[in-house]
PDB file of C-alpha atoms and ligand atoms in Angstrom:
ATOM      1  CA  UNK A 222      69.576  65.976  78.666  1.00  0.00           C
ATOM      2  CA  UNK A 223      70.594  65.521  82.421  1.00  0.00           C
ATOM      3  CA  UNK A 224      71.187  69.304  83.074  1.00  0.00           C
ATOM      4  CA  UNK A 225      71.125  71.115  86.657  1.00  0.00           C
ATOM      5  CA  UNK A 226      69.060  74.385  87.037  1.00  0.00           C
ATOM      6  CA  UNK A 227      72.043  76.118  85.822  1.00  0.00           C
ATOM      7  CA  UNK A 228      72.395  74.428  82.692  1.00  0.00           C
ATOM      8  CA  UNK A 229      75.235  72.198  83.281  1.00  0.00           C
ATOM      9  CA  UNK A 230      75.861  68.684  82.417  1.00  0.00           C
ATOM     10  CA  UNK A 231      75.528  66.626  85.819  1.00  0.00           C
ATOM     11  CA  UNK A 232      76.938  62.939  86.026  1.00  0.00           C
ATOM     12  CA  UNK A 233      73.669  61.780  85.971  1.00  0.00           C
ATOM     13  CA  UNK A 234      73.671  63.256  81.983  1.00  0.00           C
ATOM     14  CA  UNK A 235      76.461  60.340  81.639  1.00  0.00           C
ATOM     15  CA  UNK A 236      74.989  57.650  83.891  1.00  0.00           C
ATOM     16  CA  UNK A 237      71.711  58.025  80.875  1.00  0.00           C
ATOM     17  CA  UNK A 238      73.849  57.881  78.077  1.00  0.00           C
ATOM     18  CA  UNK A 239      75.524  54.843  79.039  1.00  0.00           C
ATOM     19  CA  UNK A 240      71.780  53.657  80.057  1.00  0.00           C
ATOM     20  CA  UNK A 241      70.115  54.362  76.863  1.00  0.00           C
ATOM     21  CA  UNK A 242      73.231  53.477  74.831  1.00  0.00           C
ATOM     22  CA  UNK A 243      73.917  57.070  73.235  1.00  0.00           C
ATOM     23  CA  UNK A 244      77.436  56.308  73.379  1.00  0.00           C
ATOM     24  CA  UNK A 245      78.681  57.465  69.612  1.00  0.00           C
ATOM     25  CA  UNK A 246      82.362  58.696  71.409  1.00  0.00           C
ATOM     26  CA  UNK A 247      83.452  55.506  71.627  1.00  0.00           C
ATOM     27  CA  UNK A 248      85.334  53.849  68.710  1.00  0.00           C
ATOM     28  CA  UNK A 249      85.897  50.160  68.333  1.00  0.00           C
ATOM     29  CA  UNK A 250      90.010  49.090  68.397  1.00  0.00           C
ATOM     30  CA  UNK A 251      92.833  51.796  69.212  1.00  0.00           C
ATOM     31  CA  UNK A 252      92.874  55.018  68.406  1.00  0.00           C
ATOM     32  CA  UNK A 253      95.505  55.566  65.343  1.00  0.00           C
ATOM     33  CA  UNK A 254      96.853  59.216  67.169  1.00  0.00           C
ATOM     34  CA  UNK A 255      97.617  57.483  70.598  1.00  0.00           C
ATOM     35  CA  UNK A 256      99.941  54.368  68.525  1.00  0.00           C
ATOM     36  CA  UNK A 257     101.503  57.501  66.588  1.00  0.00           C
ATOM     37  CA  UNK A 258     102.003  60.172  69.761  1.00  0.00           C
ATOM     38  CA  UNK A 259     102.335  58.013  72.387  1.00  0.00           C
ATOM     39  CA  UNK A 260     106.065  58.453  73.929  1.00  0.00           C
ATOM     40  CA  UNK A 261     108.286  55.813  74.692  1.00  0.00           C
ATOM     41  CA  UNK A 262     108.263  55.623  78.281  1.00  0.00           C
ATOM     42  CA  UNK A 263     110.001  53.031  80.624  1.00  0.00           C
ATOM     43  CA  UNK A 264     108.151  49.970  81.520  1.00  0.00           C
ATOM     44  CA  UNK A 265     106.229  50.128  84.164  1.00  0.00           C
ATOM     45  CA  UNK A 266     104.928  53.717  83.749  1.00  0.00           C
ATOM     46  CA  UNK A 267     102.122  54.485  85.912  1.00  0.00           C
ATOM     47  CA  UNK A 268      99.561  55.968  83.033  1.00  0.00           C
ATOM     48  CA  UNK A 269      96.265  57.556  83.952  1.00  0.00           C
ATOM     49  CA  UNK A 270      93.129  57.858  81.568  1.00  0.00           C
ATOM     50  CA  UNK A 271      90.662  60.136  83.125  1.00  0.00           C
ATOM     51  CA  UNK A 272      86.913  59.640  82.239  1.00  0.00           C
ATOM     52  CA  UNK A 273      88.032  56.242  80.290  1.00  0.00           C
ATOM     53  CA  UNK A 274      84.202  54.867  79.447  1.00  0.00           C
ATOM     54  CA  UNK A 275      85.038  51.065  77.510  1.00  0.00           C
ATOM     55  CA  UNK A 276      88.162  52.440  75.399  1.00  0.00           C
ATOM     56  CA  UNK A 277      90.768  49.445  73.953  1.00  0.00           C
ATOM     57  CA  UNK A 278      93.124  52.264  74.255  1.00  0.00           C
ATOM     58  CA  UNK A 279      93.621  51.265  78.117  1.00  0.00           C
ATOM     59  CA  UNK A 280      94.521  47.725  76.537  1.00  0.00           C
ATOM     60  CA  UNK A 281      96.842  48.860  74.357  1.00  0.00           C
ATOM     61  CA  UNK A 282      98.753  51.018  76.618  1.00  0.00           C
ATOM     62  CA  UNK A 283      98.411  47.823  78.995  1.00  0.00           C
ATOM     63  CA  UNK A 284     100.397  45.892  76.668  1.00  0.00           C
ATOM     64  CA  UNK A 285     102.711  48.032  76.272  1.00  0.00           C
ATOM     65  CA  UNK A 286     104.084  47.515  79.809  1.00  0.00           C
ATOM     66  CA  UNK A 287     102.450  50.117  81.504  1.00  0.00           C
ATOM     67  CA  UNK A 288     100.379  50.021  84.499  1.00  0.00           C
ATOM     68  CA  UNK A 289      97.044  51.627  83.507  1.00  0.00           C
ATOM     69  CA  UNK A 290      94.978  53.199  85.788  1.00  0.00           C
ATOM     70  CA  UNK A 291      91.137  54.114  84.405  1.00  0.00           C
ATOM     71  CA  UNK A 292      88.545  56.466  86.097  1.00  0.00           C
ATOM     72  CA  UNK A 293      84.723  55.761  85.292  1.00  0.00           C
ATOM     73  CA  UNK A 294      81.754  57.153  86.117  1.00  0.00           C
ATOM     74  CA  UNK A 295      79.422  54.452  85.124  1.00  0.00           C
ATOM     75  CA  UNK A 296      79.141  51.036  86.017  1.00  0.00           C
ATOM     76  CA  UNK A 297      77.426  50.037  82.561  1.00  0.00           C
ATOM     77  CA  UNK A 298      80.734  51.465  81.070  1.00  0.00           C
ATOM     78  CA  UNK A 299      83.012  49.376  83.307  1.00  0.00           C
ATOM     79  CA  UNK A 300      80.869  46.166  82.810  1.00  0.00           C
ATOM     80  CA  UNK A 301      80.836  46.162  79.347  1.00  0.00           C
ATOM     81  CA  UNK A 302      84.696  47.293  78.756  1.00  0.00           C
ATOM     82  CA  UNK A 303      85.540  44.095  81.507  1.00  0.00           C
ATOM     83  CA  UNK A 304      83.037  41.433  79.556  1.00  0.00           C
ATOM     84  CA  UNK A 305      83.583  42.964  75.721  1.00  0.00           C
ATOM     85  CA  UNK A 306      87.178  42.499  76.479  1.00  0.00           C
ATOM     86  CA  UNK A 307      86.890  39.092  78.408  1.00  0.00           C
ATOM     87  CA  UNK A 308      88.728  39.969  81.322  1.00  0.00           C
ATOM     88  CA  UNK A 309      89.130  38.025  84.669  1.00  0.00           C
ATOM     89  CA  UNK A 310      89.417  40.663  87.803  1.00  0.00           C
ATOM     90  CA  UNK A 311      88.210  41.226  91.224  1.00  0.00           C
ATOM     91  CA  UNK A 312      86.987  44.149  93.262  1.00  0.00           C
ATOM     92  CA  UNK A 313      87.584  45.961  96.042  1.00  0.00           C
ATOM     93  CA  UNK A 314      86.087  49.399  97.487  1.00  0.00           C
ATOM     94  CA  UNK A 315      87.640  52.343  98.798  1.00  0.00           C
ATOM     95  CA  UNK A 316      85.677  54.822 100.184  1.00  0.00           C
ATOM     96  CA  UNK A 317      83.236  56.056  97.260  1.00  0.00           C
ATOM     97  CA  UNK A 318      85.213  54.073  94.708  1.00  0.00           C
ATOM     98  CA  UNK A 319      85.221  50.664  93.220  1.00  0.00           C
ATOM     99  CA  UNK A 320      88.289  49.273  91.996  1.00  0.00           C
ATOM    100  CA  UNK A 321      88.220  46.612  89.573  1.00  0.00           C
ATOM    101  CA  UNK A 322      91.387  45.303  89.018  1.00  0.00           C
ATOM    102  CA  UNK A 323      92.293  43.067  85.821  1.00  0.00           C
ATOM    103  CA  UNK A 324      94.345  39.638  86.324  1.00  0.00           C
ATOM    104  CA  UNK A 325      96.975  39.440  83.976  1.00  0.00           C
ATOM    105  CA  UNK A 326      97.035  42.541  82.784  1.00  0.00           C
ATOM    106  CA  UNK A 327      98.466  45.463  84.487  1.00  0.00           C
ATOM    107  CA  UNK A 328      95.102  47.541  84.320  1.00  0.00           C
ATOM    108  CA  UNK A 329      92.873  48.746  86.945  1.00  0.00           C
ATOM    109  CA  UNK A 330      89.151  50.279  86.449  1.00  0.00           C
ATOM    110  CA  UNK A 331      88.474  52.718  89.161  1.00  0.00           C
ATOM    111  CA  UNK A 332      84.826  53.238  88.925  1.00  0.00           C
ATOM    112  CA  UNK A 333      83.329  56.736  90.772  1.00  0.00           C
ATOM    113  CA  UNK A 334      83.521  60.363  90.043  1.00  0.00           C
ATOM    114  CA  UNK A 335      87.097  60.808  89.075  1.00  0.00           C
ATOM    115  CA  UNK A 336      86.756  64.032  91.677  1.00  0.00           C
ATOM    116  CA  UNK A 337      87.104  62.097  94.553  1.00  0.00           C
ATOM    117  CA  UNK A 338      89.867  60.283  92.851  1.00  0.00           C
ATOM    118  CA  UNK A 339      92.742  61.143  94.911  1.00  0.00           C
ATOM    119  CA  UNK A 340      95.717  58.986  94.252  1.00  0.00           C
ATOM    120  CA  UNK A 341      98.820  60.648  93.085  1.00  0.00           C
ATOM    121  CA  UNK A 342     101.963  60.031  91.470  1.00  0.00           C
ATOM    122  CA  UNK A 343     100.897  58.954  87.602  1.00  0.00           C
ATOM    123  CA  UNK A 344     104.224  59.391  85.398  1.00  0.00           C
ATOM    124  CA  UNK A 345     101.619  59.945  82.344  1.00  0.00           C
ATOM    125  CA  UNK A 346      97.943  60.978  81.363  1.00  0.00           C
ATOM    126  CA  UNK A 347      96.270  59.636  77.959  1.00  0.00           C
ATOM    127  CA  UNK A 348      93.038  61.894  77.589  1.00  0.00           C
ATOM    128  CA  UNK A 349      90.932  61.567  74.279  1.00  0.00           C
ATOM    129  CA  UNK A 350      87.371  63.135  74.588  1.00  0.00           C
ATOM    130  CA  UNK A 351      87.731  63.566  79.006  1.00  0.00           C
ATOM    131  CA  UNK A 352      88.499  67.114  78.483  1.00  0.00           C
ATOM    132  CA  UNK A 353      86.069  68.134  75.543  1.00  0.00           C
ATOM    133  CA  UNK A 354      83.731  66.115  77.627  1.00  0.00           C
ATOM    134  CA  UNK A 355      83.553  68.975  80.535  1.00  0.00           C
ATOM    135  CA  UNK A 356      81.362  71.415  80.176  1.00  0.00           C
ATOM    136  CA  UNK A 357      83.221  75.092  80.826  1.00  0.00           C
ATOM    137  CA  UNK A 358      82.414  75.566  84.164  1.00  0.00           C
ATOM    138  CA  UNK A 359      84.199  72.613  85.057  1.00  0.00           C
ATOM    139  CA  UNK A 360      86.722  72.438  82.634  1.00  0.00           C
ATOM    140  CA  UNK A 361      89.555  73.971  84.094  1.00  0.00           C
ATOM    141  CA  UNK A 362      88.532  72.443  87.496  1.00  0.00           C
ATOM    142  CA  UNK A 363      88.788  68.871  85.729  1.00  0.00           C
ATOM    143  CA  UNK A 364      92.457  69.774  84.323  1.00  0.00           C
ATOM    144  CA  UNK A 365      93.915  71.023  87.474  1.00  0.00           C
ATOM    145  CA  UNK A 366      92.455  67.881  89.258  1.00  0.00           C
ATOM    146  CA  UNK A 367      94.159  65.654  86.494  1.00  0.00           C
ATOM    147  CA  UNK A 368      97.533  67.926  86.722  1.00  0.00           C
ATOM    148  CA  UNK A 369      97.488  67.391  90.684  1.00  0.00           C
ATOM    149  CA  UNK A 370      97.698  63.420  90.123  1.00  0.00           C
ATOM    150  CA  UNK A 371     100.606  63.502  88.099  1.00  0.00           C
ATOM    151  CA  UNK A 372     104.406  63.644  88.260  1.00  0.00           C
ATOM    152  CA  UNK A 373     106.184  67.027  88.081  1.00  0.00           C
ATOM    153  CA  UNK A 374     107.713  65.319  85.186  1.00  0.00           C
ATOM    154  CA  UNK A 375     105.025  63.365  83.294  1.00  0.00           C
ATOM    155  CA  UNK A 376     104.285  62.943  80.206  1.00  0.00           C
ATOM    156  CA  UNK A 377     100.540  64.075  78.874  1.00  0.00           C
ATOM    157  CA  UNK A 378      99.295  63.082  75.442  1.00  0.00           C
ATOM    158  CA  UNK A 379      95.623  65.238  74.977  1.00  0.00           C
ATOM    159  CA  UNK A 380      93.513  65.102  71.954  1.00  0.00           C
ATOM    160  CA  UNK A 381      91.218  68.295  71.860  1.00  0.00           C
ATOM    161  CA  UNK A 382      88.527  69.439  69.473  1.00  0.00           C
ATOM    162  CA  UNK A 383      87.798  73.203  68.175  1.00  0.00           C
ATOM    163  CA  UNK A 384      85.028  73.504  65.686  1.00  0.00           C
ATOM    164  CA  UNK A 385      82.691  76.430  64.608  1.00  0.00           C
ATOM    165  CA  UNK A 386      78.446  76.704  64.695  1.00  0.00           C
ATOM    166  CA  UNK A 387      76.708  76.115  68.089  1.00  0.00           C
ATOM    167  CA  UNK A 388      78.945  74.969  70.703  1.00  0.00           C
ATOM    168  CA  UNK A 389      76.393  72.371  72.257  1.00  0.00           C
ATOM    169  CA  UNK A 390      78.613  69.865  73.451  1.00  0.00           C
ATOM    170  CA  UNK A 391      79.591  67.440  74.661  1.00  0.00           C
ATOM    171  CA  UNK A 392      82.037  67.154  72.931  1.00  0.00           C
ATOM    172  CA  UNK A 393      82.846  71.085  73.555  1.00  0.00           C
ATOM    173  CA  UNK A 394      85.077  73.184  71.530  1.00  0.00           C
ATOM    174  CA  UNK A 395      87.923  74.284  73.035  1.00  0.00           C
ATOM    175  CA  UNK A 396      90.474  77.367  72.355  1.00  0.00           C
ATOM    176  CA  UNK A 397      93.690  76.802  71.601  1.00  0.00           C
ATOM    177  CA  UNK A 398      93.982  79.457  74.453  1.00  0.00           C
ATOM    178  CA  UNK A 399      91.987  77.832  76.902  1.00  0.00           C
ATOM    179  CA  UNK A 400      94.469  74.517  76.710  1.00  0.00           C
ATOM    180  CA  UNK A 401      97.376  76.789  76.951  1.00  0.00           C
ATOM    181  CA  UNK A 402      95.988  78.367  80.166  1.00  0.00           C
ATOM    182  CA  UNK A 403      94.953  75.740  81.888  1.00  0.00           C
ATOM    183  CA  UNK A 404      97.665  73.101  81.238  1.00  0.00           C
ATOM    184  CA  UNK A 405     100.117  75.691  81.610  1.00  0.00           C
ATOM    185  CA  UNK A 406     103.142  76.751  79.018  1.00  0.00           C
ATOM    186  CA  UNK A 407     105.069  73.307  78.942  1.00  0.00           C
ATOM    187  CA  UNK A 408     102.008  71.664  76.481  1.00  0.00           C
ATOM    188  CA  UNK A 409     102.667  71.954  72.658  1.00  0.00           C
ATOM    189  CA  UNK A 410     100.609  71.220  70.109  1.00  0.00           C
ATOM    190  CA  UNK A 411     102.051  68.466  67.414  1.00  0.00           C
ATOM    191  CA  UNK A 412      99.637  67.970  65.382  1.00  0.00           C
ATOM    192  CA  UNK A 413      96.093  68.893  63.455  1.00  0.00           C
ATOM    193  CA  UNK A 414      93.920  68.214  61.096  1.00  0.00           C
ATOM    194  CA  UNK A 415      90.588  69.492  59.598  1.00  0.00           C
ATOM    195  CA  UNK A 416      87.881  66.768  59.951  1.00  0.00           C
ATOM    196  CA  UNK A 417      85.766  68.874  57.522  1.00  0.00           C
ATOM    197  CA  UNK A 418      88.584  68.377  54.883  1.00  0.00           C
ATOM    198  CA  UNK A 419      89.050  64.482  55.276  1.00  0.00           C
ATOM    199  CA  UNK A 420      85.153  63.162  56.546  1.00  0.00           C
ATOM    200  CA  UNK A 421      82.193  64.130  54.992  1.00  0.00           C
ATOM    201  CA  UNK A 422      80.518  63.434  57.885  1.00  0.00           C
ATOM    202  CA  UNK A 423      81.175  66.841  59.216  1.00  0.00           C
ATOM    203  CA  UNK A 424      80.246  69.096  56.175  1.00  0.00           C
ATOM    204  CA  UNK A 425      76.940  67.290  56.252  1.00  0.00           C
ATOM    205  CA  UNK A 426      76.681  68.242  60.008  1.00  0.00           C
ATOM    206  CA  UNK A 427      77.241  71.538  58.658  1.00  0.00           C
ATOM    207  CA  UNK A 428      80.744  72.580  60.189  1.00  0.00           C
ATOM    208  CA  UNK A 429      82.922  74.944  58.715  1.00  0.00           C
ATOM    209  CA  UNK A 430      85.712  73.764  60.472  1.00  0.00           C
ATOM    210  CA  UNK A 431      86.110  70.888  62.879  1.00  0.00           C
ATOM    211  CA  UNK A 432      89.469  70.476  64.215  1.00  0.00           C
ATOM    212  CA  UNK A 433      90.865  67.578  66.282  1.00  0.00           C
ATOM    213  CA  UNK A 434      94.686  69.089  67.861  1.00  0.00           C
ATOM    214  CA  UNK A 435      97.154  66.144  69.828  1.00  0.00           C
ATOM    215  CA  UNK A 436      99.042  67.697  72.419  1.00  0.00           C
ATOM    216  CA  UNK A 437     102.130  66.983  74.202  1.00  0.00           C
ATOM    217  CA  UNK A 438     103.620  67.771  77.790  1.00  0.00           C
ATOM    218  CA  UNK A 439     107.206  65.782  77.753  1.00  0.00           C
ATOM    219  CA  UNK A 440     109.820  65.832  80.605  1.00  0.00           C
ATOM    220  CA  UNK A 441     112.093  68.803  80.383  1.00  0.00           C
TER     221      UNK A 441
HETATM  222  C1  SAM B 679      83.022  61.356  75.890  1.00  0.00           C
HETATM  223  S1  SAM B 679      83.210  59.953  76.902  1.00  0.00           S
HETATM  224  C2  SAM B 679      84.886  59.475  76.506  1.00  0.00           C
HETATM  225  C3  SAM B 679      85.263  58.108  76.976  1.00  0.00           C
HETATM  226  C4  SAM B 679      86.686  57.663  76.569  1.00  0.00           C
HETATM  227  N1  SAM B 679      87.700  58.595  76.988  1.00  0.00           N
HETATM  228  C5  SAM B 679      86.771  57.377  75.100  1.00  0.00           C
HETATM  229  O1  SAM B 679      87.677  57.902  74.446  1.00  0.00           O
HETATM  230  O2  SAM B 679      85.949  56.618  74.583  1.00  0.00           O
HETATM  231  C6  SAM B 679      83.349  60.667  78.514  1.00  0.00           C
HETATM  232  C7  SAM B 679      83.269  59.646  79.620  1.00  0.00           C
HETATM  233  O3  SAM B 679      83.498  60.276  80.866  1.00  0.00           O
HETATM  234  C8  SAM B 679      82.660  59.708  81.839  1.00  0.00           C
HETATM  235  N2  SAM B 679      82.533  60.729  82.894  1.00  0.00           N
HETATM  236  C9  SAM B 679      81.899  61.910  82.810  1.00  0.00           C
HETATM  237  N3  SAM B 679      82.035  62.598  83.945  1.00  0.00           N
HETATM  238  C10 SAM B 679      82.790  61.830  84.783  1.00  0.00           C
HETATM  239  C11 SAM B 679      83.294  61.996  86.103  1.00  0.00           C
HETATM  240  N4  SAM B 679      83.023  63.094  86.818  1.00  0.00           N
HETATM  241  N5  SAM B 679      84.046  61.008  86.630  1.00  0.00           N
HETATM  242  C12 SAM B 679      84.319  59.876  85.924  1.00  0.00           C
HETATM  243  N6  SAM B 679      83.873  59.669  84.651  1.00  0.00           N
HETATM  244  C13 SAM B 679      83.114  60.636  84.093  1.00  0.00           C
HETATM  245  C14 SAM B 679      81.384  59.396  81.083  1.00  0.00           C
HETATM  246  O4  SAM B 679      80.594  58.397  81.701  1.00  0.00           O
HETATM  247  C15 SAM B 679      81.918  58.947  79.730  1.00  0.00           C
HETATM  248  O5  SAM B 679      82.120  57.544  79.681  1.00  0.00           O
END
């Protein structure tokens, strides 16, 4: 693992997963809890998915009228989500970032640290496996960064894991607490289910418990 003196995960760590191809997060088509969560929000919604890697859900969301914004790290990621998904776009660069943006599709790849992403104003946030995905120490950092892009009154749909044994991450387990604290009092959780229960996967990984939680934030 790509891990600084002080134990924590750098980008680099990221950059070598996409390299070597240890990429088991990402799931082919769209994930079932974003087509059942997701709100109905005007056309046109400006919706931001932080730490996106190659996910279909930006597609989907694409197609549903929305102008999708992605943040990315790695250029392997960006490549293959733009040539798995055959799409025609160009680039441009602003300051540290690359932007690739898709023809025909309202959906832009924004490829750099989303840190020194800086652009405000997103009316909603889609973020499956970006926050589980930061290690402690930057966790709440990442949140408020992703809070300071939005509207006062957007809309945030977050899918968040809590599981017991070792938490060796990423993905990271993460309190029920912690979410509360650093998204603040508006977010609500809707739903959750016990992976243990339903995919035997996890028993034989030798969880107890291994919950996946959706989250809301709507507009008061
Ligand atoms: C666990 S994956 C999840 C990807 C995607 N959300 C999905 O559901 O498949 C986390 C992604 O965040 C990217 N990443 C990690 N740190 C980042 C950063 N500081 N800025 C932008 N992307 C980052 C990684 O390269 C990786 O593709």
């Amino acid at each position: 693992m790509m891990l600084n003196e002080t134990g924590v995960i750098t980008n680099e760590f990221w950059l070598d997963r996409w390299k070597t191809g240890r990429i088991g997060f990402h799931k082919e088509g769209v994930n079932p809890r974003l087509m059942d969560y997701w709100a109905d929000l005007p056309k046109g919604s400006q919706v931001l998915v932080p730490l996106c890697g190659k996910s279909n859900d930006m597609i989907w969301l694409a197609e549903q009228g929305y102008q999708v914004t992605g943040v990315e790290l790695s250029s392997l990621a960006v490549v293959q989500f733009l040539g798995d998904n055959d799409l025609v776009y160009s680039t441009h660069q602003e300051g540290d970032l690359k932007i690739h943006t898709v023809e025909g599709l309202s959906l832009r790849i924004v490829e750099g640290d989303f840190f020194s992403f800086t652009e405000t104003g997103f009316d909603a946030c889609y973020d499956r496996a970006a926050m589980v995905a930061m290690p402690a120490d930057r966790r709440a950092e990442y949140v408020s960064h992703t809070l300071s892009l939005l509207t006062a009154s957007a809309f945030v749909l977050l899918i968040s894991l809590r599981y017991d044994g070792d938490n060796q991450g990423p993905p990271f387990s993460v309190t029920h607490e912690e979410i509360g604290q650093m998204w603040g009092d508006k977010i609500q959780k809707i739903a959750s289910e016990d992976l243990v229960q339903t995919n035997t996967q996890y028993k034989d990984q030798g969880y107890g418990f291994f919950e996946e939680s959706i989250w809301h934030i709507v507009p008061a």
